[in-house]
mmCIF file of C-alpha atoms in Angstrom:
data_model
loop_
_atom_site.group_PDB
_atom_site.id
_atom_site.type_symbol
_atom_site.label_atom_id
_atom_site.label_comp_id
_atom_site.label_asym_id
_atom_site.label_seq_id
_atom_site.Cartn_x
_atom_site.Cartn_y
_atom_site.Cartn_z
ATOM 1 C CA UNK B 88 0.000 0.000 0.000
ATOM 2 C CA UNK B 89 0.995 2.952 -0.615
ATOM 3 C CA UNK B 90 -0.421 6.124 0.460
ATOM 4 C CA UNK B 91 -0.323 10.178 -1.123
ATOM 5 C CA UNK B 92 -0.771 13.430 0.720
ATOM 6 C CA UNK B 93 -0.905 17.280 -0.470
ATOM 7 C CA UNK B 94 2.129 18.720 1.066
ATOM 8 C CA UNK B 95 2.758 22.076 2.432
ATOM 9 C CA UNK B 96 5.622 23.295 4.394
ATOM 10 C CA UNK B 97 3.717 22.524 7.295
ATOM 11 C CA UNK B 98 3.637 18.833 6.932
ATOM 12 C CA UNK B 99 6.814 17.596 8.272
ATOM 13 C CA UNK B 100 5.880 19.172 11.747
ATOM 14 C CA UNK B 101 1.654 18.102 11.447
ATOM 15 C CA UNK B 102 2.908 14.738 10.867
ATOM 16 C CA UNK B 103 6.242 14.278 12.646
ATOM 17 C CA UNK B 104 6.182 17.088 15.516
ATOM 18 C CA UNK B 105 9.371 18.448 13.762
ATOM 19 C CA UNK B 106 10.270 21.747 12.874
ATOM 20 C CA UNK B 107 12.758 22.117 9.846
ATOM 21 C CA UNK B 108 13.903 25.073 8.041
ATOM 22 C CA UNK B 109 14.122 24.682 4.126
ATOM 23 C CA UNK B 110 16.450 27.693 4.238
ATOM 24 C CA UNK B 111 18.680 25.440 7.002
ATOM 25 C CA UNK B 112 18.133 22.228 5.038
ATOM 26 C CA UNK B 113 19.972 23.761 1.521
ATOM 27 C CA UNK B 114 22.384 25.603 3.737
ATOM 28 C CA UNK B 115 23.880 21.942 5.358
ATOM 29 C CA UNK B 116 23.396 20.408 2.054
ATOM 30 C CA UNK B 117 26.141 22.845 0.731
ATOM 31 C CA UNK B 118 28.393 22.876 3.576
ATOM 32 C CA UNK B 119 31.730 21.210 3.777
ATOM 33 C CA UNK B 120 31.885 20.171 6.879
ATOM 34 C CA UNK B 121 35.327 20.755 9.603
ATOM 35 C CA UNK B 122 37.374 18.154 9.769
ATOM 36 C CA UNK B 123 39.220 19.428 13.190
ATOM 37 C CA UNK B 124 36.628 18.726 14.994
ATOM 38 C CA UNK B 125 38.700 20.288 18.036
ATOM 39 C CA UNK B 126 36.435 22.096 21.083
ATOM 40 C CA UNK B 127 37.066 23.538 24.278
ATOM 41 C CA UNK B 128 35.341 25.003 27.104
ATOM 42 C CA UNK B 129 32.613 23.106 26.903
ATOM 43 C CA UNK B 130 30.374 23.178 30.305
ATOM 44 C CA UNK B 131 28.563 20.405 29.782
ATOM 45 C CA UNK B 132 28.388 17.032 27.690
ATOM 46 C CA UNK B 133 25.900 14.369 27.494
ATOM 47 C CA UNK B 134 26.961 11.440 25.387
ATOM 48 C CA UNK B 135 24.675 8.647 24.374
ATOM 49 C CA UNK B 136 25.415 5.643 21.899
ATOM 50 C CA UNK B 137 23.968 2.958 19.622
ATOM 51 C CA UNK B 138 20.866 4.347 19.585
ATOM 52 C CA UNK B 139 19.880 1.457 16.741
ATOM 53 C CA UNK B 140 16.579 2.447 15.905
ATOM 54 C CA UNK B 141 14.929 2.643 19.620
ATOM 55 C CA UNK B 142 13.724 6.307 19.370
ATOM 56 C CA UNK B 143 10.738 6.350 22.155
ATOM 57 C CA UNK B 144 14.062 5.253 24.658
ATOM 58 C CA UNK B 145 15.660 7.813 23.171
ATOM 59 C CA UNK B 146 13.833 10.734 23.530
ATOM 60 C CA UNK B 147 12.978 9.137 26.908
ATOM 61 C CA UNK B 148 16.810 9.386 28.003
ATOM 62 C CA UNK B 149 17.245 13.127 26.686
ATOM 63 C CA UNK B 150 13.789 14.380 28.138
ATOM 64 C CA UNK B 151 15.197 12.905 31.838
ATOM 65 C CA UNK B 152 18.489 14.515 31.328
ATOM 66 C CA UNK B 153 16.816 18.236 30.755
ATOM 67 C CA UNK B 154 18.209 17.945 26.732
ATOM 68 C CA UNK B 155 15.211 18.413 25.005
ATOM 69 C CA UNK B 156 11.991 19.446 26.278
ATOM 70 C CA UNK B 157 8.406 17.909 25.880
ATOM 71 C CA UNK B 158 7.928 19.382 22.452
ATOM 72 C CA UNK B 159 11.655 17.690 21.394
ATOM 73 C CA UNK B 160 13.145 20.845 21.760
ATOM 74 C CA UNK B 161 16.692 22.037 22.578
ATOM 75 C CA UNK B 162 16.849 23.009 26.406
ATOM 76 C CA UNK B 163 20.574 22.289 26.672
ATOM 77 C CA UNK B 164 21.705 25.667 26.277
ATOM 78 C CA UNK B 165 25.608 25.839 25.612
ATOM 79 C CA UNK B 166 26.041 22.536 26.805
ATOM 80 C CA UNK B 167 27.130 19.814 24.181
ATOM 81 C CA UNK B 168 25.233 16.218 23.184
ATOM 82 C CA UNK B 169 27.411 13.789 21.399
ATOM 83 C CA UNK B 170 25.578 10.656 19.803
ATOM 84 C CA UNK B 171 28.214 8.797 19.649
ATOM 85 C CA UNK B 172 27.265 6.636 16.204
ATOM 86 C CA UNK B 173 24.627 4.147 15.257
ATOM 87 C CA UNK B 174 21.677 5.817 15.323
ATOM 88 C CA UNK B 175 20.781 3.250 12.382
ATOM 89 C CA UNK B 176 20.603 -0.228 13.072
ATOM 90 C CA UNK B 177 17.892 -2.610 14.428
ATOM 91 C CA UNK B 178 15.432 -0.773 15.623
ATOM 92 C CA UNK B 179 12.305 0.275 13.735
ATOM 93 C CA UNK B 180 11.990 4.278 14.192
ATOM 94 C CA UNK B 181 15.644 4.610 12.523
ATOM 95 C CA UNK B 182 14.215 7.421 10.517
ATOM 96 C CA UNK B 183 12.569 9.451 13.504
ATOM 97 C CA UNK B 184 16.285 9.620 15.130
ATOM 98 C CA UNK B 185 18.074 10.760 12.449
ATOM 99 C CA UNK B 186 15.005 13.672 12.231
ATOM 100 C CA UNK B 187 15.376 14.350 15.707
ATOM 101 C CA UNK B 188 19.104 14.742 15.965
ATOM 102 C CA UNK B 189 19.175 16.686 12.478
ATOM 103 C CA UNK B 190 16.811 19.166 13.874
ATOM 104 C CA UNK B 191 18.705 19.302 17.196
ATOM 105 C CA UNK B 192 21.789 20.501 15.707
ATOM 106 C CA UNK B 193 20.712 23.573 14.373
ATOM 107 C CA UNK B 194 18.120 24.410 17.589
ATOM 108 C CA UNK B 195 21.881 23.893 19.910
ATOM 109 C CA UNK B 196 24.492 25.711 17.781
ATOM 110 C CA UNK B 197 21.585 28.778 17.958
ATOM 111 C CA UNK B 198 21.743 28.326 21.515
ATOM 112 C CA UNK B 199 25.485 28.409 21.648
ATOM 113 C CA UNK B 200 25.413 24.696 22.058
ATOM 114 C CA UNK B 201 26.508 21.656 19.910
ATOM 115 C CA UNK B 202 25.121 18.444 19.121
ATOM 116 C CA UNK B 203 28.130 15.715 17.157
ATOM 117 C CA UNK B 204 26.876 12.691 15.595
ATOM 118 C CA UNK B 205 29.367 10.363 14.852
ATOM 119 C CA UNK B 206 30.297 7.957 12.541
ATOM 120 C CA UNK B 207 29.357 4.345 13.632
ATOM 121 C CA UNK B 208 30.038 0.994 11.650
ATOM 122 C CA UNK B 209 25.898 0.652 11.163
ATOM 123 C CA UNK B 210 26.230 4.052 9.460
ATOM 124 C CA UNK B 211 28.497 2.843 7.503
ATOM 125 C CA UNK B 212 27.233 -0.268 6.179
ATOM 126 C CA UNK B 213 24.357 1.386 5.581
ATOM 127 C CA UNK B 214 25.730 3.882 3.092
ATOM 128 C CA UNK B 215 27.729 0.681 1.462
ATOM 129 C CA UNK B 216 24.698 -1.098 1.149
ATOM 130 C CA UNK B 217 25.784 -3.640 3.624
ATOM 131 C CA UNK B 218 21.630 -4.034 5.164
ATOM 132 C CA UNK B 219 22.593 -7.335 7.054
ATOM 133 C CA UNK B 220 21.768 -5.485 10.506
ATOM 134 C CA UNK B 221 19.062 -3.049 9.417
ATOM 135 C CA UNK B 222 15.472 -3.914 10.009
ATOM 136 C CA UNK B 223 13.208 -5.145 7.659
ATOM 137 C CA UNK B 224 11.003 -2.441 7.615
ATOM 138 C CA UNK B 225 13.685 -0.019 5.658
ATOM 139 C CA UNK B 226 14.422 -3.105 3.124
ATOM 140 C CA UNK B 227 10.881 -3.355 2.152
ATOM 141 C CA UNK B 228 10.528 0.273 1.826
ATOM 142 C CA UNK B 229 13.705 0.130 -0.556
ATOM 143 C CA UNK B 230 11.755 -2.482 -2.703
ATOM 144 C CA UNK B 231 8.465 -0.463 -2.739
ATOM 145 C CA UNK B 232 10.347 2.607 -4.118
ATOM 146 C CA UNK B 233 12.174 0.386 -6.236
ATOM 147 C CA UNK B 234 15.582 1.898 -4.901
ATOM 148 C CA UNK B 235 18.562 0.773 -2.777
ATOM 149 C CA UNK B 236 18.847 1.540 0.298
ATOM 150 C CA UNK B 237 22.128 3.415 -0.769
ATOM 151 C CA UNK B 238 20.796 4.832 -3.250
ATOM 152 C CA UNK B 239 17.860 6.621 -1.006
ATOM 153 C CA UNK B 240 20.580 7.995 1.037
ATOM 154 C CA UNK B 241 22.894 9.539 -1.665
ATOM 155 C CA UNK B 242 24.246 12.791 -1.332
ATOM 156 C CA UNK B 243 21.467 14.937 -3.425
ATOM 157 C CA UNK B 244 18.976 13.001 -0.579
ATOM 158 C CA UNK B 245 18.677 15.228 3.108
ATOM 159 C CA UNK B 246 19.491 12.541 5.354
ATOM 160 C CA UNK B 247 22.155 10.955 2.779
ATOM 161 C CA UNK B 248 24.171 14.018 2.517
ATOM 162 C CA UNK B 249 23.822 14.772 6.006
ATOM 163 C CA UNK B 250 25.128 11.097 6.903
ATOM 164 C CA UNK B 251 28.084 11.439 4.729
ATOM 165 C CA UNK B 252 29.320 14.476 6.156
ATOM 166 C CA UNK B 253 29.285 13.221 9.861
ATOM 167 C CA UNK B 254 32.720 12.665 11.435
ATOM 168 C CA UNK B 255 34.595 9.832 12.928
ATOM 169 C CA UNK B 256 36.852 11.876 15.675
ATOM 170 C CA UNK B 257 35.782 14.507 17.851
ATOM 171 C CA UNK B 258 38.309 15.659 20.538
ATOM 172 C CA UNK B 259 36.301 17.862 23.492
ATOM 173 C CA UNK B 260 38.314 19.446 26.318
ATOM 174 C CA UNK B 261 40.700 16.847 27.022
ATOM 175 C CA UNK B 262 38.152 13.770 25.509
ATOM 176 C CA UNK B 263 38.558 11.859 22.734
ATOM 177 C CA UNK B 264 35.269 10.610 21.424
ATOM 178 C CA UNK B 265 34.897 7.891 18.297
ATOM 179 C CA UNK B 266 32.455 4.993 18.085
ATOM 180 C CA UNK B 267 34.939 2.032 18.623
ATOM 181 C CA UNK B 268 38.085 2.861 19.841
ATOM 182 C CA UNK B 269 41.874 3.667 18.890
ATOM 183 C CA UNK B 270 44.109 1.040 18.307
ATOM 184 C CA UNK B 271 48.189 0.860 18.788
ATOM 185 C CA UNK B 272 48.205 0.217 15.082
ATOM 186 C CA UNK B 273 46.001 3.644 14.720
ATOM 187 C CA UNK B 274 49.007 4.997 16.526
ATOM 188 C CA UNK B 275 51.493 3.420 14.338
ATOM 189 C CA UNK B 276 49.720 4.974 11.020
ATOM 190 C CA UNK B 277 50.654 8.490 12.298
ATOM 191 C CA UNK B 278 47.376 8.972 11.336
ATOM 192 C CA UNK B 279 45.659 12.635 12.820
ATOM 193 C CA UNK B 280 41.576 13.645 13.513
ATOM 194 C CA UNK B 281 41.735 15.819 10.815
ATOM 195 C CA UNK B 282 43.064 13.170 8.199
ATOM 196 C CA UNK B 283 40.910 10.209 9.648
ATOM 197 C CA UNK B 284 37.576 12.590 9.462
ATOM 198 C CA UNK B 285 38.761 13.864 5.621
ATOM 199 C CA UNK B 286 39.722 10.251 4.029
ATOM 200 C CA UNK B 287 36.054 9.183 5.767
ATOM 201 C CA UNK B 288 34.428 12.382 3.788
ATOM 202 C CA UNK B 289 36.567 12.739 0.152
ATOM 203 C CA UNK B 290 37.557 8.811 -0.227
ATOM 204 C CA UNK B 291 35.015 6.615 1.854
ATOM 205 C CA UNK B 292 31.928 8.085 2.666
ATOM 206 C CA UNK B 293 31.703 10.143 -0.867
ATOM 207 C CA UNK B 294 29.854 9.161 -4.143
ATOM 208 C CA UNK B 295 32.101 10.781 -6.120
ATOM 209 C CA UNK B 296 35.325 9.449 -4.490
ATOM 210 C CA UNK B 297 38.520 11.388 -5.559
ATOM 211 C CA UNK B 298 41.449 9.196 -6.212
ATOM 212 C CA UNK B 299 44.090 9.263 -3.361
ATOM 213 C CA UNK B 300 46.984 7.317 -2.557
ATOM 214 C CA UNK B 301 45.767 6.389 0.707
ATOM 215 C CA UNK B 302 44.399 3.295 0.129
ATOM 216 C CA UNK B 303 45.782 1.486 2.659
ATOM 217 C CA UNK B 304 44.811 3.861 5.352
ATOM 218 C CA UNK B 305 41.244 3.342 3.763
ATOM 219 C CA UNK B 306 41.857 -0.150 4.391
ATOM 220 C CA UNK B 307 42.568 -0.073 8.087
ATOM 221 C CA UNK B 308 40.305 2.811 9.395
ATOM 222 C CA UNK B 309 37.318 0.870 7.433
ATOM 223 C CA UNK B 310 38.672 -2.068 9.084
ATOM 224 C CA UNK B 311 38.385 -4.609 12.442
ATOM 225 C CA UNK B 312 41.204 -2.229 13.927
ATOM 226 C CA UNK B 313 39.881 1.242 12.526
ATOM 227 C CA UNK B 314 37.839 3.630 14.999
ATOM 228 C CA UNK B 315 33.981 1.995 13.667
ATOM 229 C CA UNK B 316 35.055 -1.688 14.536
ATOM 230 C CA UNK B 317 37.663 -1.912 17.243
ATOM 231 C CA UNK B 318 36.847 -3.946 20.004
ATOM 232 C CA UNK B 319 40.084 -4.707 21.682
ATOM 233 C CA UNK B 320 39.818 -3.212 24.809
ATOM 234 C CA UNK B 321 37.572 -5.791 25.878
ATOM 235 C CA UNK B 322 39.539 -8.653 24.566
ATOM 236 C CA UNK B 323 41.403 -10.166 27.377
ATOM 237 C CA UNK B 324 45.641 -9.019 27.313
ATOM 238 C CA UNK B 325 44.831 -6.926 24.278
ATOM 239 C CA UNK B 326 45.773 -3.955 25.181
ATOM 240 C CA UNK B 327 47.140 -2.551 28.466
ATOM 241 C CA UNK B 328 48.161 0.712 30.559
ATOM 242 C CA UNK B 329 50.790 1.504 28.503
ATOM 243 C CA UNK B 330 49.498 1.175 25.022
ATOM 244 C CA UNK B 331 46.730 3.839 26.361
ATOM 245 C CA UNK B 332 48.764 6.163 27.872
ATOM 246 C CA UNK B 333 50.407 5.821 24.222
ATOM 247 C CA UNK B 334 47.436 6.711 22.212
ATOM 248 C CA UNK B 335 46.248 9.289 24.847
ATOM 249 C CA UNK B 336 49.704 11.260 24.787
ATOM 250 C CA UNK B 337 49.511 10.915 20.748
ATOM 251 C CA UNK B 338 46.564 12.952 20.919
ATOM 252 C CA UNK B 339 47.155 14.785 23.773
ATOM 253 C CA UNK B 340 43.417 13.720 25.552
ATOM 254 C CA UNK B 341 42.967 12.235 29.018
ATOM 255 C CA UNK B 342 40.345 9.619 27.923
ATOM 256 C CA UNK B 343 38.352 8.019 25.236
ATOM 257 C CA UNK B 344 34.746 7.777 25.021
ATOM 258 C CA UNK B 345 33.651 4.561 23.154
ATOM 259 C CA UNK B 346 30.753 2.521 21.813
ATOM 260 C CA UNK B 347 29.887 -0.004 19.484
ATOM 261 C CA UNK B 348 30.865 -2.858 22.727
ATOM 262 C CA UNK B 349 27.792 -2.957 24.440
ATOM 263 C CA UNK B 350 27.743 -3.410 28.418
ATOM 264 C CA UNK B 351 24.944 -2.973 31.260
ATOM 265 C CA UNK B 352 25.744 0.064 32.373
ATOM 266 C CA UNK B 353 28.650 2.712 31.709
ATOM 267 C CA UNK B 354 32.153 1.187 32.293
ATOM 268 C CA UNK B 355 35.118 2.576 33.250
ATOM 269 C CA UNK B 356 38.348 0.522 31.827
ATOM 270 C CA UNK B 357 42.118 1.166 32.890
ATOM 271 C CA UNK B 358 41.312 3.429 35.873
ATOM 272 C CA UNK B 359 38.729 5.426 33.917
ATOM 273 C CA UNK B 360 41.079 6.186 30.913
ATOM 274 C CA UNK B 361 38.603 4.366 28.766
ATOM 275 C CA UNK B 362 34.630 5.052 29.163
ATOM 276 C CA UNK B 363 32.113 2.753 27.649
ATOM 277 C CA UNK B 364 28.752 4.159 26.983
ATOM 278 C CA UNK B 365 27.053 1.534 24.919
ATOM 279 C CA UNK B 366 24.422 0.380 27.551
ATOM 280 C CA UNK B 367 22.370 -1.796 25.410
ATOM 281 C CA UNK B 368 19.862 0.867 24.236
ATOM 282 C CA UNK B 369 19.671 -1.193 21.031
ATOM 283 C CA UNK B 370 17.177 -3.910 22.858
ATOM 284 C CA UNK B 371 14.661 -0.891 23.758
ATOM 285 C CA UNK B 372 14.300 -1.477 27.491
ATOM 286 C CA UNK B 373 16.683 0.275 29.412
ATOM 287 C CA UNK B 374 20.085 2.528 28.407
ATOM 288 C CA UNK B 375 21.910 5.245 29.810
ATOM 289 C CA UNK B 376 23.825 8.412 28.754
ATOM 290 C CA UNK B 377 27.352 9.960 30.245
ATOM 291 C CA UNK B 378 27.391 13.185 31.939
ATOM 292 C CA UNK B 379 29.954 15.429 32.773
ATOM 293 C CA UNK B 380 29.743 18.738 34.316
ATOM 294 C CA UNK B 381 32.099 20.658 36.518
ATOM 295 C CA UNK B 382 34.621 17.787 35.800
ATOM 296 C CA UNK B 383 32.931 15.373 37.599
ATOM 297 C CA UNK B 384 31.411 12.262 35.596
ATOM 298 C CA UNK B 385 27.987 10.473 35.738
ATOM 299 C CA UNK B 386 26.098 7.948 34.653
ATOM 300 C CA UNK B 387 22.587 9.425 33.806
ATOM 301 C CA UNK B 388 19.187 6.949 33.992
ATOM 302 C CA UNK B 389 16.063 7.493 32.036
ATOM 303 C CA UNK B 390 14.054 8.228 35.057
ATOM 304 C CA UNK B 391 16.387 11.231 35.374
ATOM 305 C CA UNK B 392 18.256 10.043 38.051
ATOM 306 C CA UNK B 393 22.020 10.092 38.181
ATOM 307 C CA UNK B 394 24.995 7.811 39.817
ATOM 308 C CA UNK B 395 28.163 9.768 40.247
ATOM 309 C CA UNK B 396 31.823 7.975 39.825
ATOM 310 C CA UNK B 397 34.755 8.386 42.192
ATOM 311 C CA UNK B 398 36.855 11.492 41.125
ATOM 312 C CA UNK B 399 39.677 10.051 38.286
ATOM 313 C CA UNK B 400 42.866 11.014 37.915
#
């Protein structure tokens, strides 16, 4: 079945209870995005991961943590909200996510806030047309249009070029933030934030990929030891205290924020030098989000409440 409406600029927000700017939509179209990705003095940061598709959890989580207010709006003021990749995945309200956090970014950087999606490996096989993990629902949709999924999200579509342009590394006062984690090989590669988040934009990510001679970095960073896939700091002797303090003094950060690993609740690995913020938000029941304000570090609940950890070095 399919089904036809008269649309008016209106309809997103009748419909969806979003409010989007045409005017904002062609400007971010255009934009090239910043591949530094390099902020400071932030007061606070919320970070939630693998979202996957469980939107009503979601919103839930943000509404407890005084992000966004009954109406989905921004309340967050300067503060900044990293979703820290996979917003696509199993789940079936995929599409209301990626609205949500698309109209969030403008409604916080007018606020003097910021919200960073990242990169995740479901993002990714998405745009490759790798659909193994996605749910049906967005397969069958593909087939009624007669499309590919990749297709529907190529760069002359919103969400598409949006997606594309999303980055893999963000850096925040002292934090390093990416979906899976940095590897000694990443190390190794003498590879930067700025080159990882431009190869992912010009040679990956793009349509219209430019040649380069950086194919085997394109190799490894799309790879089981690139930032979308790693998962060796929960393997057992992979990596230890001084392979972290390593990568931390290559990029001059204190700790890394990861996903894509999912655990119960927010972890802290190697004395607190690694966080772990995928807390199984992907099977819709329960989640949580990181918090840190005034340098101090919580795990936040979505009945609003809040567990603070011992102070780390």
């Amino acid at each position: 079945m399919k089904k036809y409406y008269e649309l008016d600029s209106d309809f997103i927000g009748r419909k969806f209870g979003f409010t989007l700017d045409p005017e904002s939509i062609k400007r971010k179209m255009a934009d090239t995005p910043d591949f530094y990705q390099n902020y400071h003095d932030v007061p606070n940061l919320l970070v939630i991961s693998d979202v996957h598709g469980q939107y009503d959890l979601m919103v839930e989580l943000l509404k407890s943590q005084g992000i966004i207010d009954e109406y989905l709006n921004w309340i967050y003021g300067k503060g900044h909200l990293v979703i820290n990749g996979d917003i696509l995945g199993r789940g079936d309200k995929v599409t209301e996510a990626l609205w949500l956090a698309y109209q969030l970014e403008d409604q916080a950087q007018n606020a003097g806030g910021r919200l960073h999606f990242l990169l995740g490996n479901h993002e990714l096989m998405v745009l490759e047309n790798d659909l193994r993990f996605l749910n049906q629902k967005y397969n069958k949709s593909a087939r009624i249009k007669k499309k590919s999924l990749r297709d529907l999200h190529n760069q002359y579509s919103v969400l598409g070029n949006w997606l594309r342009k999303r980055p893999a590394i963000v850096t925040i006062d002292g934090l390093l933030i990416t979906h899976a984690g940095i590897s000694p090989e990443f190390v190794s590669r003498k590879l930067t934030v700025f080159d990882v988040n431009k190869i992912f934009y010009e040679n990956i990510l793009s349509t219209t990929r430019s040649k380069t001679n950086r194919r085997r970095d394109i190799e490894f960073l799309t790879g089981s030891n690139g930032p979308l896939w790693y998962r060796g700091y929960f393997e057992q002797n992979n990596i230890g205290m001084r392979d972290m303090d390593s990568i931390l003094e290559y990029f001059g950060t204190n700790r890394i924020i990861i996903g894509h690993t999912s655990v119960r609740s927010i972890t802290l690995l190697l004395g607190g030098k690694i966080i772990a913020v995928d807390s199984n938000i992907k099977e819709g029941q329960n989640g949580e989000v990181l918090i840190i304000e005034d340098r101090t570090f919580y795990r936040g609940l979505k009945d609003g409440s809040r567990f603070r950890f011992p102070p780390m070095n």
